[in-house]
Short mmCIF file of C-alpha atoms in Angstrom, two decimals:
data_model
loop_
_atom_site.label_atom_id
_atom_site.label_comp_id
_atom_site.label_asym_id
_atom_site.label_seq_id
_atom_site.Cartn_x
_atom_site.Cartn_y
_atom_site.Cartn_z
CA MET A 1301 -0.14 0.01 0.16
CA GLU A 1302 1.67 3.30 -1.17
CA GLN A 1303 1.14 5.99 1.62
CA LYS A 1304 1.77 9.49 1.56
CA LEU A 1305 2.03 11.43 4.68
CA ILE A 1306 -0.41 14.71 4.66
CA ALA A 1307 -0.48 15.70 8.38
CA LYS A 1308 0.62 14.87 11.58
CA GLY A 1309 -1.31 15.00 14.84
CA GLY A 1310 -1.10 14.73 18.73
CA THR A 1311 -2.69 11.08 18.41
CA ALA A 1312 -2.13 10.06 14.90
CA ASP A 1313 -0.57 10.49 11.53
CA ILE A 1314 -2.82 10.77 8.40
CA TYR A 1315 -1.85 9.21 5.14
CA ASP A 1316 -3.45 9.77 1.46
CA LEU A 1317 -3.74 6.19 -0.27
CA GLY A 1318 -4.46 8.05 -3.41
CA ASN A 1319 -7.42 6.06 -3.94
CA GLY A 1320 -10.24 8.56 -2.65
CA THR A 1321 -9.51 7.02 0.85
CA ILE A 1322 -6.72 7.58 3.77
CA PHE A 1323 -5.16 5.98 6.47
CA LYS A 1324 -5.52 7.40 10.09
CA CYS A 1325 -2.40 5.57 11.66
CA PHE A 1326 -2.53 5.78 15.56
CA HIS A 1327 0.91 6.45 17.88
CA ASP A 1328 2.04 3.76 19.62
CA ASP A 1329 1.29 5.31 22.83
CA LYS A 1330 -2.38 5.14 21.92
CA ASN A 1331 -4.26 2.06 22.99
CA ASP A 1332 -6.83 -0.05 20.81
CA TYR A 1333 -9.81 1.40 22.97
CA CYS A 1334 -8.73 4.73 21.78
CA ILE A 1335 -9.20 3.37 18.23
CA GLU A 1336 -12.35 1.93 18.63
CA SER A 1337 -13.69 4.48 20.41
CA GLU A 1338 -13.11 6.87 17.86
CA ILE A 1339 -14.80 4.37 15.17
CA GLN A 1340 -17.75 4.14 16.95
CA CYS A 1341 -18.11 7.66 17.31
CA THR A 1342 -17.24 8.49 13.58
CA SER A 1343 -20.00 6.18 12.76
CA SER A 1344 -22.77 7.03 15.11
CA LYS A 1345 -25.85 8.38 13.56
CA VAL A 1346 -25.38 11.94 14.52
CA ALA A 1347 -21.74 11.94 12.93
CA ILE A 1348 -23.21 10.80 10.04
CA ALA A 1349 -25.83 13.17 9.87
CA LEU A 1350 -23.10 15.79 10.24
CA GLY A 1351 -21.12 14.31 7.16
CA ALA A 1352 -18.15 12.49 9.09
CA PRO A 1353 -16.12 10.59 6.86
CA GLN A 1354 -17.58 6.86 6.41
CA ILE A 1355 -14.98 4.37 7.82
CA LEU A 1356 -14.05 1.47 5.33
CA GLU A 1357 -11.68 -1.01 7.42
CA ARG A 1358 -10.02 -1.37 10.63
CA VAL A 1359 -6.38 -1.97 10.48
CA ASN A 1360 -4.05 -3.51 12.86
CA ASP A 1361 -0.85 -5.08 11.01
CA GLU A 1362 2.56 -4.30 9.52
CA ARG A 1363 0.99 -0.98 7.97
CA GLY A 1364 -0.11 0.30 11.81
CA ARG A 1365 -2.84 0.52 13.88
CA GLY A 1366 -5.81 2.47 13.06
CA PHE A 1367 -8.44 2.81 9.99
CA ILE A 1368 -8.88 3.67 6.60
CA MET A 1369 -11.45 6.12 5.67
CA GLU A 1370 -13.13 8.22 2.90
CA ASN A 1371 -11.03 11.20 1.79
CA ILE A 1372 -13.38 14.33 1.95
CA ARG A 1373 -12.22 16.34 -1.18
CA GLY A 1374 -12.54 19.85 -0.24
CA GLN A 1375 -11.01 22.78 2.05
CA THR A 1376 -11.49 23.39 5.87
CA MET A 1377 -13.25 26.28 6.79
CA LEU A 1378 -9.90 27.63 8.41
CA GLU A 1379 -7.80 26.68 5.37
CA LYS A 1380 -10.71 28.52 3.01
CA MET A 1381 -10.34 31.65 5.57
CA PHE A 1382 -6.42 32.00 4.62
CA VAL A 1383 -6.81 31.15 0.89
CA GLN A 1384 -9.55 33.69 0.42
CA GLY A 1385 -8.04 36.29 2.70
CA ALA A 1386 -10.00 39.45 3.05
CA ASP A 1387 -13.03 38.01 0.69
CA PHE A 1388 -13.68 35.23 3.30
CA ASP A 1389 -16.94 36.32 5.37
CA ILE A 1390 -16.15 35.27 9.10
CA LYS A 1391 -19.43 36.19 10.48
CA GLU A 1392 -21.35 33.91 7.87
CA ASN A 1393 -18.93 31.07 8.30
CA ALA A 1394 -19.22 31.66 12.39
CA GLN A 1395 -23.09 31.50 11.91
CA ILE A 1396 -22.80 28.16 10.09
CA MET A 1397 -20.60 26.84 12.56
CA ALA A 1398 -23.04 27.58 15.25
CA GLN A 1399 -25.88 26.24 13.26
CA LEU A 1400 -23.86 23.13 12.84
CA GLN A 1401 -23.17 22.81 16.84
CA TYR A 1402 -26.92 23.59 17.39
CA LYS A 1403 -27.92 20.79 14.95
CA ILE A 1404 -25.43 18.39 16.91
CA SER A 1405 -27.14 19.41 19.94
CA LYS A 1406 -30.64 18.18 19.01
CA PHE A 1407 -29.15 14.42 18.99
CA GLU A 1408 -29.55 12.46 22.10
CA GLY A 1409 -26.36 11.91 23.53
CA LYS A 1410 -27.06 8.50 25.94
CA ASP A 1411 -24.59 6.45 23.82
CA PHE A 1412 -21.72 8.73 24.55
CA PRO A 1413 -19.61 8.95 27.77
CA SER A 1414 -21.00 11.57 30.34
CA GLY A 1415 -19.45 14.63 29.56
CA HIS A 1416 -19.52 15.49 33.88
CA ASP A 1417 -17.70 12.31 34.28
CA VAL A 1418 -14.96 12.80 31.58
CA MET A 1419 -14.53 16.37 32.93
CA LYS A 1420 -14.16 15.23 36.53
CA GLU A 1421 -11.56 12.19 35.58
CA ARG A 1422 -9.52 14.56 33.35
CA ILE A 1423 -9.72 17.23 36.30
CA LEU A 1424 -8.27 14.57 38.91
CA GLN A 1425 -5.64 13.37 36.87
CA SER A 1426 -4.30 16.65 36.07
CA SER A 1427 -0.61 17.67 36.84
CA PHE A 1428 -1.26 21.48 36.13
CA LEU A 1429 -3.85 21.70 39.10
CA ASP A 1430 -3.39 21.67 42.72
CA ASP A 1431 -5.43 20.11 45.15
CA ALA A 1432 -7.48 23.32 45.90
CA GLU A 1433 -7.97 24.34 42.48
CA LYS A 1434 -9.25 20.78 41.73
CA ASN A 1435 -11.58 21.03 44.60
CA HIS A 1436 -12.87 24.52 43.36
CA VAL A 1437 -13.50 23.17 39.61
CA LEU A 1438 -15.00 20.01 40.70
CA LYS A 1439 -17.51 22.06 43.11
CA ILE A 1440 -18.30 24.09 39.95
CA LEU A 1441 -18.67 21.04 37.79
CA ASP A 1442 -20.91 19.74 40.66
CA SER A 1443 -23.24 22.73 40.42
CA LEU A 1444 -23.80 22.16 36.77
CA PRO A 1445 -26.95 20.48 35.45
CA GLN A 1446 -26.14 17.15 33.22
CA GLY A 1447 -27.52 17.44 30.03
CA THR A 1448 -28.61 14.55 27.61
CA SER A 1449 -27.32 16.41 24.00
CA VAL A 1450 -24.49 15.05 21.65
CA CYS A 1451 -21.26 17.31 22.37
CA HIS A 1452 -18.72 16.75 19.66
CA SER A 1453 -16.24 18.64 22.14
CA ASP A 1454 -13.95 19.77 19.42
CA LEU A 1455 -15.64 21.98 16.77
CA HIS A 1456 -13.73 24.54 15.43
CA PRO A 1457 -13.00 26.10 11.92
CA ALA A 1458 -10.15 23.44 11.22
CA ASN A 1459 -12.72 20.58 11.99
CA ILE A 1460 -15.34 21.68 9.02
CA ILE A 1461 -14.62 20.75 5.86
CA ILE A 1462 -16.19 22.69 3.01
CA THR A 1463 -16.42 20.20 0.04
CA GLU A 1464 -16.20 21.41 -3.87
CA SER A 1465 -19.93 21.13 -3.96
CA GLY A 1466 -20.27 23.58 -1.01
CA GLU A 1467 -21.51 20.99 1.47
CA TYR A 1468 -19.92 21.38 5.05
CA ARG A 1469 -18.86 18.30 6.79
CA VAL A 1470 -17.67 18.13 10.52
CA ILE A 1471 -14.79 15.62 10.99
CA ASP A 1472 -12.78 14.41 13.96
CA TRP A 1473 -15.61 12.94 16.24
CA CYS A 1474 -12.70 11.16 18.82
CA ASP A 1475 -13.97 13.27 21.74
CA THR A 1476 -17.86 12.75 21.38
CA MET A 1477 -19.63 13.08 24.95
CA CYS A 1478 -23.25 13.40 26.13
CA ASP A 1479 -23.99 16.49 28.31
CA SER A 1480 -25.29 20.27 28.19
CA PRO A 1481 -24.53 21.99 24.87
CA LEU A 1482 -23.04 24.65 26.72
CA LEU A 1483 -20.08 22.22 27.21
CA ASP A 1484 -19.66 22.12 23.39
CA VAL A 1485 -20.14 25.77 23.26
CA ALA A 1486 -17.61 26.42 26.05
CA ARG A 1487 -14.96 24.38 24.43
CA THR A 1488 -15.34 26.18 21.24
CA LEU A 1489 -15.20 29.44 22.47
CA LEU A 1490 -11.79 28.55 24.80
CA ILE A 1491 -9.96 27.57 21.10
CA TYR A 1492 -11.23 31.43 20.33
CA LYS A 1493 -9.41 32.91 23.48
CA SER A 1494 -6.35 30.68 23.10
CA VAL A 1495 -3.29 32.42 21.84
CA ALA A 1496 -1.84 28.67 20.49
CA PRO A 1497 -2.12 28.77 16.74
CA MET A 1498 -4.44 25.84 15.09
CA PRO A 1499 -2.85 23.13 12.92
CA GLY A 1500 -1.81 24.79 9.65
CA THR A 1501 -1.90 28.66 10.77
CA ASN A 1502 0.75 30.90 12.15
CA LEU A 1503 0.06 32.95 15.24
CA GLU A 1504 0.15 36.39 13.63
CA ASP A 1505 -2.56 35.68 11.22
CA LEU A 1506 -5.01 33.81 13.63
CA ASN A 1507 -4.83 36.30 16.39
CA LYS A 1508 -6.19 38.90 13.80
CA SER A 1509 -9.23 36.73 13.31
CA ARG A 1510 -9.89 35.07 16.91
CA GLY A 1511 -11.97 38.10 18.26
CA ALA A 1512 -14.28 38.28 15.36
CA TRP A 1513 -14.72 34.25 15.39
CA TYR A 1514 -15.12 34.56 19.07
CA TYR A 1515 -17.91 37.41 18.81
CA PHE A 1516 -20.09 36.51 15.84
CA TYR A 1517 -19.99 32.66 16.91
CA LYS A 1518 -21.28 33.53 20.37
CA SER A 1519 -24.09 35.55 19.31
CA ALA A 1520 -25.33 33.08 16.56
CA TRP A 1521 -25.49 30.43 19.26
CA GLU A 1522 -27.38 32.86 21.54
CA ASN A 1523 -29.67 33.65 18.46
CA LEU A 1524 -30.37 30.03 17.95
CA ALA A 1525 -30.43 28.33 21.24
CA GLY A 1526 -30.37 31.24 24.11
CA THR A 1527 -27.57 31.02 26.71
CA SER A 1528 -27.59 31.27 30.65
CA GLU A 1529 -24.31 33.42 30.74
CA ASN A 1530 -23.92 32.06 34.17
CA GLU A 1531 -23.91 28.46 33.25
CA LEU A 1532 -21.82 29.27 30.15
CA ASN A 1533 -19.26 30.84 32.51
CA LYS A 1534 -19.10 27.87 34.87
CA TRP A 1535 -18.34 25.67 31.88
CA LEU A 1536 -15.82 28.08 30.73
CA ALA A 1537 -14.14 27.56 34.14
CA VAL A 1538 -14.44 23.71 33.85
CA LEU A 1539 -12.91 23.26 30.37
CA ALA A 1540 -10.20 25.96 31.33
CA ALA A 1541 -9.08 23.77 33.80
CA VAL A 1542 -9.21 20.78 31.49
CA LYS A 1543 -7.70 22.45 28.47
CA LEU A 1544 -4.58 23.33 31.07
CA ALA A 1545 -2.93 20.04 30.44
CA GLU A 1546 -3.09 20.28 26.25
CA SER A 1547 -2.55 24.21 26.05
CA ASP A 1548 0.47 26.39 25.16
CA SER A 1549 2.07 27.61 28.24
CA ALA A 1550 1.22 31.25 26.89
CA ASP A 1551 -2.36 30.12 27.55
CA HIS A 1552 -2.08 29.24 31.20
CA GLN A 1553 -2.22 32.40 33.15
CA TRP A 1554 -5.48 33.44 31.80
CA MET A 1555 -7.13 30.28 32.01
CA LYS A 1556 -6.10 30.17 35.57
CA GLU A 1557 -7.88 33.38 36.33
CA LEU A 1558 -11.02 31.86 34.31
CA MET A 1559 -10.96 28.85 36.36
CA LYS A 1560 -11.48 31.00 39.52
CA ASN A 1561 -15.07 31.77 38.36
#
């Protein structure tokens, strides 16, 4: 099988197989449960409805460990923004992203892990928080109502592909959960507040647009679903605590402040 490396990530590398498919090859430190979980999430009813790539084959041999899936032809929303430059309409695309997130939230999430349980486990395991900080954030988490909606948990412009026919398809369903839609919204807002670049971008270009993405996305979500500002702020505090472990060190100070809620 001829493989051309087209992307490197924190959990896996992506190879173009040249026949309309790609191979997601997971790193050695990722166990089989991680792979099977992503296959199940990507093959779920909600993921299929939002255009997730079709999983074609599970791989566990000399080629590596992972799976072969459909190669969606197009550009991510983020790539399109940098290609079009000033002609790219951030407001329109932020509204589309909010609409996609709203559509996701309308699916029942009972088949996915509880967001509360996942957040609690990650907070307790964090090496970036002391015991007092962990207890503070866990109290905030315990005060939040548990929802039953699907949460993509990583929706941002680099995870939305605009196909050659103009279709919007949501990818990267590896961390799907079940909880309040505001968990999902808070996660997306934190990505916009971060100073670290998204994959395939440079920091200077991205920082020019982050504020606009944040404002237009949040406004669009509020128009669609309404928002309890108090509840959203609590989710932001919880997600900031969790995100410390995966964030650029330059983000840590403002995230620590956000955690104080």
